[in-house]
Amino acid sequence: MATRVRAGSAQKAADQELEEKLGQSAVFDAKQATDDEHAQTLWQGLRENRKAVFWSILLSMTIIMEGYDTILIGNFFAYPEFQRKFGQYYGETIGWQVDGKWQTALNMGSTAGAIVGGLINGYTATKFGYRWVMITSLGFLNALIFLVFFAPNAQVLLVGQILCGLSWGVFATLAPAYASEVCPTNLRAYLTTFVNLCWAIGQLIASGVLRGCLDIAGEMGYRIPFAIQWLWPTPLMVVCFLAPESPWWLVRVDRIEQARNAILRLSGAKTEEQINNQLAMMMHTIKIEGEATQGATYLDCFKGENLRRTEIVCVALMGQILSGSSFAYTPTYFFTTAGMDTDQAFNLNLGARGIVFIGTIMSWWLISYWGRRPLYVGGMGLLSLVLLLIGILDVSAGKQGLWPSGGLCILWLFIYSLTVGPLAYSIIAETSSVRLRPLSVVLSRTSYQVVNIISQFLQAYMMNPVEWNFLGKTGFFWGGTAFCVFVWSYFRLPEVKGRTYEELDILFMNKVSARKFAQTHVDPYAAATAAQGDAMEIEHKVSST
C-alpha cells in the first residue's frame, strides 16, 4: 500500500521564494515541469533533450581515457618486457617478476593521486563549474604522460602514476555528475550508466593494444600503450570548451539567465514555456535543499539527512571493489601466475572486456524495467556466490580447475557488467543532493579509492607466487566481502527510479525506509496546491454570500 509524505516548511519556503523571483505562477510552472518529466516517454525525452544527450556522451568520453589508462599497470605485471624492465629474476621456475612491494606501490600510486585529485575537484567544481575544471585537468594530464612514457625506473614510474591519478580523480567524479544534471529523469539511468560503458570501451581498447604489443621486443613493447594515451586529452579539451555548463550548477551559484541559456543549448525540441518551467523546477529544488543545508562543504555531507545519502553513495560505489573486482575484473595476472600461457591469458582478457561491453549495454534494458535496487541487491548476491565457487574449485581441483575458473571469472564479469558495475554510477549521481552533488560524488569516489588501495595491497600479496600465493582461494575472501555488501544493500539501498531530485529530497527529509521508497507518494508542490484549493474554497464562499 502506498504511503504519503507531508509537505514541510522547506517546501513552503521554496514556494514563497520562487514566487518572489519569477512571479505568482512560478510554483505551478515548476509543478508542470515535474509532471511533464513523469509523463515523458523515453523517445520523447530523447527528442526533446537530444543535445543534452550528445554533450553528456561527449564529456563521458573522458572515462574511456581513464578506463584505458588505469587498466595498463595491472596488466603490465604479466607483460614480459615490463617484468624485465621493472622486475627481478627469481630463477627458471618463476622467471621475471615485479615483487609484491612494487606491485602494491604502482597499483596504489594512481589511486592515491585520484583521491587527492577528487578531493580538490569537490571544491573547484563547486566554485568554478564542471567545464573549466575538466579542461584544466586534461591539460595537466597531457603533460604528465611524458613521465610514465620515459620512466627509466620504477621510482619515476610511480611518481608519474601518482600525478596522472590527480587528473583521473577529476574525470571519475565530474563525468557522472554532469550526465545526471543535464538530462531529465527518464534518461538519467542510461546516461549515468553510460559512464560504465565508457570504462568498458577504454578497457577493451587497452586489452587490444596490450595484446597487439605483446610480441614487440624491447621497451617499446610497453611504451607504445603508454603513448596512445596522448590521443585523448587535446580533442576532449576542445569538446569541454564548446559544451554548455550544467544548468543546475548555474542555478546553485545564482546565475539564472546563464542557466536559462544552458537549458536552451541542451534542449532539442523544447518550447520557451517548457524551458521556463524547467528553470522554475530547478530553482524550487535548490531552495528546498537550501532550507535543509545552509552550506556546501564536505562537512555538510555528514549533517542531517545528507549523512544517510553520503552513506548510500559511498557504500554503493565501494561495493564495486568489495564485490571482488580487484581479483576477477582483471584476471590476466591470476591466470599467468597459475600456469596459463601468457598469450592465452591476454586472449582471455580481451574476450572478457568484450563481455563487459555487451553486459553494460544489456543493463540498460534491465534498468528500465527493474530499477536500481533489485538489480544491485540481486547482482551482489550472485557475485558473492561465483567468487565462492572459484575458491572451492581451486581447493578441489588445483591447476586442473584453471580453465573452469576462467569461465567463472567471465561469468562474474558478465553479472558485474549487468548489475553492480553500471548501477553504482547511477546510484551515486542520482542519490546525492543537487546542492552537494560534486562533494558527495567525490566522497563516494574517495571511499572507493581508499578501499581500492587496501584491496590492491591485499590482492598483490594474495596472488603473487613469491608472496602468499593464494591463487583461486582468494575467491573465498572476496566472496565474503561481497556478501556483506549484499546484506547492507538489502536494508539500506533505496529505489530512485522515476524520482525527480525534488522528490528524492523530500523522501530523505521524511526519513522514509529504503524498502518503502518505491511505494511512497510524493508531491513537492502539495503546499501550493493546498493553498490554491483553500483560496478557491474561500472565493466560492464569498461569492455565494
Coordinates of C-alpha atoms in Angstrom, one line a residue:
M1 CA 0.0 0.0 0.0
A2 CA 1.4 3.4 -1.0
T3 CA 2.1 5.9 1.8
R4 CA 2.3 9.7 1.5
V5 CA 4.7 12.2 2.9
R6 CA 3.7 15.6 4.2
A7 CA 4.5 19.0 2.8
G8 CA 7.2 20.5 5.1
S9 CA 8.3 24.0 5.9
A10 CA 11.1 23.7 3.4
Q11 CA 8.6 23.3 0.5
K12 CA 6.6 26.3 1.7
A13 CA 9.7 28.5 1.9
A14 CA 10.7 27.3 -1.6
D15 CA 7.3 28.2 -2.9
Q16 CA 7.4 31.7 -1.4
E17 CA 10.9 32.5 -2.8
L18 CA 10.1 31.1 -6.2
E19 CA 7.0 33.3 -6.5
E20 CA 9.0 36.4 -5.4
K21 CA 11.7 35.8 -8.1
L22 CA 9.7 34.5 -11.0
G23 CA 6.1 35.6 -10.3
Q24 CA 2.9 34.2 -8.9
S25 CA 2.6 31.3 -11.4
A26 CA 6.2 30.1 -10.9
V27 CA 5.3 27.3 -8.5
F28 CA 2.7 25.9 -10.9
D29 CA 5.2 26.2 -13.8
A30 CA 7.7 24.2 -11.7
K31 CA 5.0 21.6 -11.0
Q32 CA 4.2 21.4 -14.7
A33 CA 7.8 20.7 -15.4
T34 CA 7.8 17.8 -12.9
D35 CA 4.6 16.4 -14.3
D36 CA 6.0 16.6 -17.8
E37 CA 9.1 14.6 -16.7
H38 CA 6.9 11.9 -15.2
A39 CA 4.7 11.7 -18.3
Q40 CA 7.5 11.8 -20.8
T41 CA 8.3 8.6 -22.7
L42 CA 11.9 7.5 -23.5
W43 CA 11.6 8.7 -27.1
Q44 CA 10.1 12.0 -26.1
G45 CA 12.9 12.5 -23.7
L46 CA 15.5 11.7 -26.4
R47 CA 13.8 14.1 -28.9
E48 CA 13.4 17.0 -26.5
N49 CA 16.8 16.6 -25.0
R50 CA 18.9 15.2 -27.9
K51 CA 21.5 18.0 -27.5
A52 CA 21.9 17.2 -23.8
V53 CA 22.4 13.5 -24.6
F54 CA 25.0 14.5 -27.2
W55 CA 27.0 16.6 -24.8
S56 CA 26.7 14.1 -22.0
I57 CA 28.1 11.3 -24.2
L58 CA 31.0 13.5 -25.3
L59 CA 32.0 14.5 -21.8
S60 CA 31.7 10.9 -20.7
M61 CA 34.4 10.1 -23.2
T62 CA 36.9 11.2 -20.5
I63 CA 36.1 7.9 -18.8
I64 CA 37.2 6.0 -21.9
M65 CA 40.6 7.6 -21.4
E66 CA 40.5 6.8 -17.7
G67 CA 39.4 3.2 -18.3
Y68 CA 42.3 2.8 -20.8
D69 CA 44.9 4.4 -18.5
T70 CA 44.0 2.6 -15.3
I71 CA 44.0 -0.9 -16.7
L72 CA 47.5 -0.7 -18.1
I73 CA 49.6 -1.2 -14.9
G74 CA 47.6 -4.1 -13.6
N75 CA 48.1 -6.0 -16.9
F76 CA 51.7 -4.9 -17.3
F77 CA 52.6 -7.1 -14.3
A78 CA 52.0 -10.1 -16.6
Y79 CA 53.8 -8.4 -19.5
P80 CA 57.3 -10.0 -20.3
E81 CA 59.0 -6.7 -21.3
F82 CA 57.6 -4.8 -18.4
Q83 CA 58.7 -7.6 -16.0
R84 CA 62.3 -7.4 -17.3
K85 CA 62.4 -3.6 -17.1
F86 CA 60.9 -3.1 -13.6
G87 CA 61.1 -6.6 -12.0
Q88 CA 63.7 -9.1 -10.7
Y89 CA 64.7 -12.5 -11.8
Y90 CA 63.6 -15.3 -9.4
G91 CA 65.1 -18.3 -11.2
E92 CA 63.9 -20.6 -14.0
T93 CA 60.8 -21.8 -12.2
I94 CA 59.3 -18.3 -11.6
G95 CA 61.3 -16.2 -14.0
W96 CA 61.0 -12.4 -14.1
Q97 CA 58.5 -10.9 -11.6
V98 CA 57.7 -7.4 -10.2
D99 CA 57.8 -8.1 -6.5
G100 CA 54.7 -7.6 -4.2
K101 CA 56.1 -4.3 -2.8
W102 CA 56.4 -2.6 -6.2
Q103 CA 53.2 -4.1 -7.5
T104 CA 51.4 -2.6 -4.5
A105 CA 53.1 0.7 -4.9
L106 CA 52.4 1.0 -8.6
N107 CA 48.8 -0.1 -8.3
M108 CA 48.2 2.3 -5.4
G109 CA 50.1 5.2 -6.9
S110 CA 47.4 6.3 -9.3
T111 CA 44.7 5.5 -6.7
A112 CA 46.4 7.8 -4.1
G113 CA 46.7 10.5 -6.8
A114 CA 43.0 10.1 -7.7
I115 CA 42.0 10.5 -4.0
V116 CA 43.8 13.9 -3.8
G117 CA 42.6 15.0 -7.2
G118 CA 39.0 14.1 -6.4
L119 CA 39.0 16.0 -3.1
I120 CA 40.4 19.1 -4.8
N121 CA 37.8 18.7 -7.5
G122 CA 35.0 18.7 -5.0
Y123 CA 35.8 22.3 -4.1
T124 CA 37.0 23.5 -7.5
A125 CA 33.9 22.1 -9.4
T126 CA 31.6 23.7 -6.8
K127 CA 33.3 27.1 -7.3
F128 CA 34.3 27.2 -10.9
G129 CA 31.9 24.8 -12.6
Y130 CA 32.4 21.5 -14.4
R131 CA 33.8 22.6 -17.8
W132 CA 36.8 24.6 -16.7
V133 CA 37.9 22.1 -14.1
M134 CA 37.7 19.3 -16.7
I135 CA 39.7 21.4 -19.3
T136 CA 42.4 22.2 -16.7
S137 CA 42.7 18.5 -15.7
L138 CA 43.0 17.4 -19.3
G139 CA 45.8 19.9 -19.9
F140 CA 47.8 18.6 -16.9
L141 CA 47.4 15.0 -18.0
N142 CA 48.7 15.8 -21.5
A143 CA 52.0 16.9 -19.9
L144 CA 52.2 14.2 -17.2
I145 CA 52.0 11.3 -19.7
F146 CA 55.7 12.2 -20.5
L147 CA 56.7 11.0 -17.1
V148 CA 55.3 7.5 -17.4
F149 CA 56.4 7.1 -21.1
F150 CA 60.0 7.9 -20.4
A151 CA 60.2 6.4 -16.9
P152 CA 63.8 4.9 -16.5
N153 CA 62.9 3.0 -13.3
A154 CA 60.1 2.0 -11.0
Q155 CA 60.5 5.1 -8.8
V156 CA 59.9 7.6 -11.7
L157 CA 57.0 5.4 -13.0
L158 CA 55.4 5.6 -9.5
V159 CA 55.7 9.4 -9.4
G160 CA 54.1 9.6 -12.9
Q161 CA 51.3 7.3 -11.8
I162 CA 50.6 9.4 -8.8
L163 CA 50.5 12.7 -10.7
C164 CA 48.4 11.2 -13.5
G165 CA 46.0 10.0 -10.9
L166 CA 45.2 13.6 -9.9
S167 CA 43.5 14.1 -13.3
W168 CA 41.9 10.7 -13.3
G169 CA 40.3 11.5 -10.0
V170 CA 38.6 14.5 -11.6
F171 CA 37.3 12.6 -14.6
A172 CA 35.8 9.9 -12.5
T173 CA 33.8 12.3 -10.4
L174 CA 32.8 15.0 -12.9
A175 CA 31.5 12.8 -15.8
P176 CA 28.7 11.1 -13.9
A177 CA 27.7 14.3 -12.1
Y178 CA 27.5 16.2 -15.4
A179 CA 25.5 13.4 -17.0
S180 CA 23.0 13.3 -14.1
E181 CA 22.4 17.1 -14.3
V182 CA 21.9 17.8 -18.0
C183 CA 19.2 15.2 -18.7
P184 CA 15.6 14.5 -17.4
T185 CA 14.6 11.8 -15.0
N186 CA 13.8 9.1 -17.6
L187 CA 17.2 9.5 -19.3
R188 CA 19.4 9.7 -16.1
A189 CA 19.9 6.0 -15.7
Y190 CA 21.0 5.5 -19.3
L191 CA 23.5 8.4 -19.3
T192 CA 25.0 7.8 -15.8
T193 CA 25.5 4.1 -16.6
F194 CA 26.9 5.0 -19.9
V195 CA 29.9 6.0 -17.8
N196 CA 30.5 2.3 -17.1
L197 CA 30.2 1.6 -20.8
C198 CA 32.9 4.1 -21.4
W199 CA 35.1 2.3 -18.8
A200 CA 34.4 -0.9 -20.8
I201 CA 35.3 0.7 -24.1
G202 CA 38.5 2.1 -22.7
Q203 CA 39.5 -1.2 -21.2
L204 CA 38.6 -3.1 -24.4
I205 CA 40.8 -0.7 -26.4
A206 CA 43.6 -1.2 -23.8
S207 CA 43.3 -5.0 -23.9
G208 CA 43.5 -5.0 -27.7
V209 CA 46.6 -2.7 -27.6
L210 CA 48.2 -4.8 -24.9
R211 CA 47.6 -8.0 -26.9
G212 CA 48.9 -6.3 -30.1
C213 CA 52.1 -5.1 -28.4
L214 CA 52.8 -8.4 -26.5
D215 CA 55.3 -9.6 -29.1
I216 CA 57.1 -6.3 -29.6
A217 CA 60.7 -6.7 -28.4
G218 CA 62.3 -4.1 -26.2
E219 CA 61.0 -1.3 -24.1
M220 CA 58.6 -0.1 -26.9
G221 CA 56.5 -3.2 -26.1
Y222 CA 55.1 -1.4 -23.0
R223 CA 55.8 2.2 -24.0
I224 CA 53.5 2.2 -27.0
P225 CA 50.4 1.5 -24.8
F226 CA 51.5 4.5 -22.7
A227 CA 52.0 6.7 -25.8
I228 CA 48.5 6.0 -27.0
Q229 CA 47.2 8.0 -24.0
W230 CA 48.1 11.2 -25.9
L231 CA 45.3 10.6 -28.4
W232 CA 42.6 11.8 -26.0
P233 CA 43.3 14.9 -23.9
T234 CA 43.5 17.6 -26.6
P235 CA 40.3 16.7 -28.5
L236 CA 38.5 16.4 -25.3
M237 CA 39.7 19.8 -24.1
V238 CA 38.0 21.3 -27.3
V239 CA 34.8 19.4 -26.5
C240 CA 34.7 20.6 -23.0
F241 CA 35.3 24.2 -24.1
L242 CA 32.3 24.1 -26.5
A243 CA 30.0 22.2 -24.1
P244 CA 27.3 24.1 -22.1
E245 CA 27.8 24.3 -18.4
S246 CA 25.4 22.3 -16.1
P247 CA 22.3 24.5 -15.6
W248 CA 21.9 23.0 -12.1
W249 CA 25.4 24.4 -11.2
L250 CA 24.5 27.8 -12.7
V251 CA 21.3 27.9 -10.6
R252 CA 23.2 26.9 -7.5
V253 CA 25.5 29.9 -8.0
D254 CA 22.5 32.2 -8.8
R255 CA 23.4 32.8 -12.5
I256 CA 19.7 32.4 -13.6
E257 CA 20.0 33.9 -17.1
Q258 CA 23.0 31.8 -17.9
A259 CA 21.1 28.7 -16.6
R260 CA 18.2 29.6 -18.9
N261 CA 20.7 29.8 -21.9
A262 CA 22.3 26.5 -20.9
I263 CA 18.9 24.8 -20.8
L264 CA 18.2 26.2 -24.3
R265 CA 21.5 24.9 -25.6
L266 CA 20.8 21.5 -24.1
S267 CA 17.3 21.3 -25.5
G268 CA 16.3 19.6 -28.7
A269 CA 12.6 20.5 -29.3
K270 CA 11.5 22.3 -26.2
T271 CA 9.3 25.4 -26.3
E272 CA 10.1 28.6 -24.4
E273 CA 7.4 27.7 -21.9
Q274 CA 9.0 24.3 -21.2
I275 CA 12.4 25.9 -20.7
N276 CA 11.0 28.4 -18.2
N277 CA 9.1 25.6 -16.4
Q278 CA 12.3 23.6 -16.1
L279 CA 14.2 26.6 -14.8
A280 CA 11.5 27.2 -12.1
M281 CA 11.7 23.5 -11.1
M282 CA 15.5 23.7 -10.7
M283 CA 15.2 26.9 -8.5
H284 CA 12.5 25.3 -6.4
T285 CA 14.6 22.2 -5.8
I286 CA 17.7 24.2 -4.9
K287 CA 15.7 26.3 -2.4
I288 CA 14.2 23.1 -0.8
E289 CA 17.7 21.8 -0.3
G290 CA 19.0 25.2 0.9
E291 CA 16.5 25.1 3.7
A292 CA 18.0 21.8 5.0
T293 CA 21.6 22.5 4.0
Q294 CA 22.9 26.0 4.5
G295 CA 26.5 25.5 3.3
A296 CA 28.2 23.4 0.6
T297 CA 31.2 21.9 2.2
Y298 CA 32.4 18.3 2.9
L299 CA 31.2 18.7 6.5
D300 CA 27.6 19.4 5.2
C301 CA 27.6 16.0 3.6
F302 CA 27.6 14.4 7.1
K303 CA 24.8 16.6 8.6
G304 CA 21.1 15.7 8.9
E305 CA 19.6 13.7 6.1
N306 CA 22.7 14.2 4.0
L307 CA 24.5 11.7 6.3
R308 CA 22.3 8.9 5.0
R309 CA 22.7 10.0 1.4
T310 CA 26.5 10.1 1.9
E311 CA 26.4 6.6 3.4
I312 CA 24.5 5.3 0.4
V313 CA 26.7 6.8 -2.3
C314 CA 29.9 5.7 -0.6
V315 CA 29.0 2.1 0.2
A316 CA 27.3 1.6 -3.2
L317 CA 30.5 2.6 -5.0
M318 CA 32.7 0.8 -2.6
G319 CA 30.6 -2.3 -3.5
Q320 CA 32.4 -2.3 -6.8
I321 CA 35.7 -3.2 -5.1
L322 CA 34.2 -5.3 -2.3
S323 CA 32.4 -7.4 -4.9
G324 CA 35.8 -8.8 -5.9
S325 CA 36.8 -6.6 -8.8
S326 CA 40.4 -6.5 -7.8
F327 CA 40.5 -10.3 -8.3
A328 CA 38.0 -11.2 -11.0
Y329 CA 37.8 -8.0 -13.1
T330 CA 41.4 -8.2 -14.4
P331 CA 42.3 -11.9 -14.2
T332 CA 45.3 -11.8 -16.5
Y333 CA 47.9 -11.9 -13.7
F334 CA 45.9 -14.6 -11.9
F335 CA 45.9 -16.9 -14.9
T336 CA 49.6 -16.4 -15.8
T337 CA 50.8 -17.0 -12.2
A338 CA 48.6 -20.1 -12.0
G339 CA 50.3 -21.5 -15.1
M340 CA 48.3 -20.4 -18.1
D341 CA 50.3 -19.4 -21.3
T342 CA 50.8 -15.6 -21.5
D343 CA 49.3 -15.3 -25.0
Q344 CA 46.2 -17.3 -23.9
A345 CA 45.8 -15.2 -20.7
F346 CA 45.8 -12.0 -22.8
N347 CA 43.4 -13.5 -25.3
L348 CA 41.0 -14.4 -22.4
N349 CA 41.4 -10.9 -21.0
L350 CA 40.5 -9.4 -24.4
G351 CA 37.4 -11.6 -24.6
A352 CA 36.5 -10.6 -21.0
R353 CA 36.5 -6.9 -22.0
G354 CA 34.1 -7.6 -24.8
I355 CA 31.8 -9.4 -22.3
V356 CA 31.8 -6.2 -20.1
F357 CA 30.9 -4.1 -23.1
I358 CA 27.9 -6.3 -24.0
G359 CA 26.8 -6.7 -20.4
T360 CA 26.7 -2.9 -19.9
I361 CA 24.5 -2.3 -23.0
M362 CA 22.2 -5.1 -21.8
S363 CA 21.9 -3.5 -18.4
W364 CA 20.1 -0.5 -19.9
W365 CA 17.1 -2.8 -20.7
L366 CA 17.1 -4.3 -17.2
I367 CA 17.3 -0.9 -15.5
S368 CA 14.2 0.4 -17.5
Y369 CA 12.1 -2.5 -16.2
W370 CA 13.6 -3.4 -12.8
G371 CA 15.1 -0.2 -11.5
R372 CA 18.3 0.2 -9.4
R373 CA 17.7 -1.6 -6.1
P374 CA 16.6 -5.1 -7.3
L375 CA 19.5 -5.3 -9.8
Y376 CA 22.1 -4.1 -7.3
V377 CA 21.0 -6.3 -4.5
G378 CA 20.5 -9.4 -6.7
G379 CA 23.7 -8.8 -8.6
M380 CA 25.8 -8.5 -5.4
G381 CA 24.4 -11.8 -4.1
L382 CA 25.2 -13.6 -7.4
L383 CA 28.8 -12.2 -7.5
S384 CA 29.4 -13.5 -4.0
L385 CA 28.3 -16.9 -5.0
V386 CA 30.5 -17.0 -8.1
L387 CA 33.6 -16.0 -6.1
L388 CA 32.9 -18.7 -3.5
L389 CA 32.7 -21.3 -6.4
I390 CA 36.1 -20.1 -7.7
G391 CA 37.6 -20.7 -4.3
I392 CA 36.0 -24.1 -3.9
L393 CA 37.3 -25.1 -7.4
D394 CA 40.8 -24.1 -6.6
V395 CA 40.8 -26.2 -3.4
S396 CA 39.2 -29.2 -5.0
A397 CA 40.8 -29.3 -8.5
G398 CA 44.0 -27.2 -8.3
K399 CA 45.5 -26.4 -11.7
Q400 CA 43.1 -28.8 -13.4
G401 CA 40.4 -26.2 -12.5
L402 CA 42.2 -23.3 -14.2
W403 CA 40.0 -23.1 -17.3
P404 CA 36.8 -23.6 -15.4
S405 CA 37.9 -20.8 -13.0
G406 CA 38.5 -18.7 -16.1
G407 CA 34.9 -19.4 -17.2
L408 CA 33.6 -18.4 -13.7
C409 CA 35.7 -15.2 -13.9
I410 CA 34.0 -14.4 -17.3
L411 CA 30.6 -15.2 -15.7
W412 CA 31.5 -12.9 -12.8
L413 CA 32.3 -10.1 -15.3
F414 CA 29.1 -10.6 -17.1
I415 CA 27.0 -10.4 -13.9
Y416 CA 29.0 -7.4 -12.7
S417 CA 28.6 -5.5 -16.0
L418 CA 24.8 -6.2 -15.9
T419 CA 24.3 -5.0 -12.4
V420 CA 26.8 -3.6 -9.9
G421 CA 29.2 -2.1 -12.4
P422 CA 26.9 0.4 -14.2
L423 CA 24.4 0.8 -11.4
A424 CA 26.8 2.1 -8.9
Y425 CA 27.4 5.2 -11.2
S426 CA 23.7 5.8 -11.5
I427 CA 23.2 5.5 -7.7
I428 CA 25.9 7.9 -6.7
A429 CA 24.8 10.5 -9.3
E430 CA 21.1 10.3 -8.5
T431 CA 21.1 9.8 -4.7
S432 CA 23.3 12.7 -3.8
S433 CA 21.6 16.1 -3.3
V434 CA 21.9 18.6 -6.1
R435 CA 23.4 21.2 -3.8
L436 CA 26.1 18.9 -2.6
R437 CA 26.5 16.7 -5.7
P438 CA 30.1 17.5 -6.6
L439 CA 31.2 17.0 -3.0
S440 CA 29.1 13.8 -2.5
V441 CA 30.3 12.2 -5.7
V442 CA 33.9 13.0 -4.6
L443 CA 33.4 11.4 -1.2
S444 CA 32.0 8.3 -2.8
R445 CA 34.9 8.1 -5.2
T446 CA 37.4 8.8 -2.3
S447 CA 35.8 6.0 -0.3
Y448 CA 36.1 3.7 -3.3
Q449 CA 39.8 4.6 -3.8
V450 CA 40.6 4.1 -0.1
V451 CA 39.0 0.6 -0.3
N452 CA 40.8 0.1 -3.6
I453 CA 44.2 0.8 -2.0
I454 CA 43.5 -1.8 0.7
S455 CA 42.3 -4.3 -1.9
Q456 CA 45.3 -3.7 -4.2
F457 CA 47.6 -4.2 -1.3
L458 CA 45.9 -7.5 -0.3
Q459 CA 45.5 -8.7 -3.9
A460 CA 49.1 -8.2 -4.8
Y461 CA 50.2 -10.4 -1.9
M462 CA 47.4 -13.0 -2.2
M463 CA 48.2 -13.6 -5.9
N464 CA 52.0 -13.2 -6.1
P465 CA 53.8 -16.6 -6.3
V466 CA 56.7 -15.2 -4.2
E467 CA 54.3 -13.8 -1.5
W468 CA 51.2 -15.5 -0.1
N469 CA 50.3 -17.4 -3.4
F470 CA 46.6 -18.0 -2.6
L471 CA 45.6 -18.1 -6.3
G472 CA 41.9 -19.2 -6.7
K473 CA 41.4 -19.4 -2.9
T474 CA 41.3 -15.6 -3.0
G475 CA 37.7 -16.1 -4.1
F476 CA 36.8 -17.0 -0.5
F477 CA 37.9 -13.6 0.8
W478 CA 36.2 -11.5 -1.8
G479 CA 33.1 -13.7 -1.7
G480 CA 32.8 -12.8 1.9
T481 CA 33.1 -9.1 1.4
A482 CA 30.6 -9.2 -1.5
F483 CA 28.1 -11.0 0.9
C484 CA 28.5 -8.2 3.5
V485 CA 27.6 -5.6 0.8
F486 CA 24.7 -7.8 -0.3
V487 CA 23.2 -7.7 3.3
W488 CA 23.8 -3.9 3.5
S489 CA 22.1 -3.1 0.2
Y490 CA 19.0 -5.1 1.1
F491 CA 18.4 -3.0 4.2
R492 CA 19.8 0.4 3.2
L493 CA 19.7 0.9 -0.5
P494 CA 16.6 2.8 -1.7
E495 CA 14.9 2.7 -5.2
V496 CA 15.3 6.0 -7.0
K497 CA 13.8 5.0 -10.3
G498 CA 11.4 7.6 -11.7
R499 CA 12.0 10.2 -9.0
T500 CA 12.9 13.8 -9.6
Y501 CA 15.6 15.3 -7.5
E502 CA 13.0 17.3 -5.6
E503 CA 11.0 14.2 -4.8
L504 CA 14.2 12.4 -3.5
D505 CA 14.9 15.4 -1.3
I506 CA 11.5 15.1 0.3
L507 CA 11.8 11.3 0.8
F508 CA 15.1 11.7 2.6
M509 CA 13.8 14.7 4.7
N510 CA 10.9 12.5 5.8
K511 CA 13.3 9.6 6.6
V512 CA 11.4 7.1 4.5
S513 CA 12.7 3.5 4.8
A514 CA 14.8 2.3 1.9
R515 CA 12.4 -0.6 1.2
K516 CA 9.4 1.8 1.0
F517 CA 10.9 4.4 -1.3
A518 CA 9.2 3.0 -4.4
Q519 CA 5.8 2.8 -2.8
T520 CA 5.7 6.3 -1.2
H521 CA 3.7 9.0 -2.9
V522 CA 5.5 12.4 -3.0
D523 CA 4.1 15.8 -4.1
P524 CA 6.8 18.6 -3.9
Y525 CA 4.1 21.2 -4.6
A526 CA 1.5 20.0 -2.1
A527 CA 1.7 23.2 -0.1
A528 CA 1.0 25.4 -3.1
T529 CA -1.8 23.1 -4.3
A530 CA -3.5 23.0 -0.9
A531 CA -3.2 26.8 -0.7
Q532 CA -4.8 27.2 -4.1
G533 CA -7.6 24.9 -3.0
D534 CA -8.2 26.9 0.1
A535 CA -8.3 30.1 -1.8
M536 CA -10.8 28.7 -4.3
E537 CA -13.0 27.5 -1.4
I538 CA -12.9 30.9 0.3
E539 CA -13.7 32.6 -3.0
H540 CA -16.6 30.3 -3.6
K541 CA -18.0 31.0 -0.1
V542 CA -17.6 34.8 -0.5
S543 CA -19.4 34.7 -3.9
S544 CA -22.3 32.7 -2.5
T545 CA -23.0 35.0 0.4

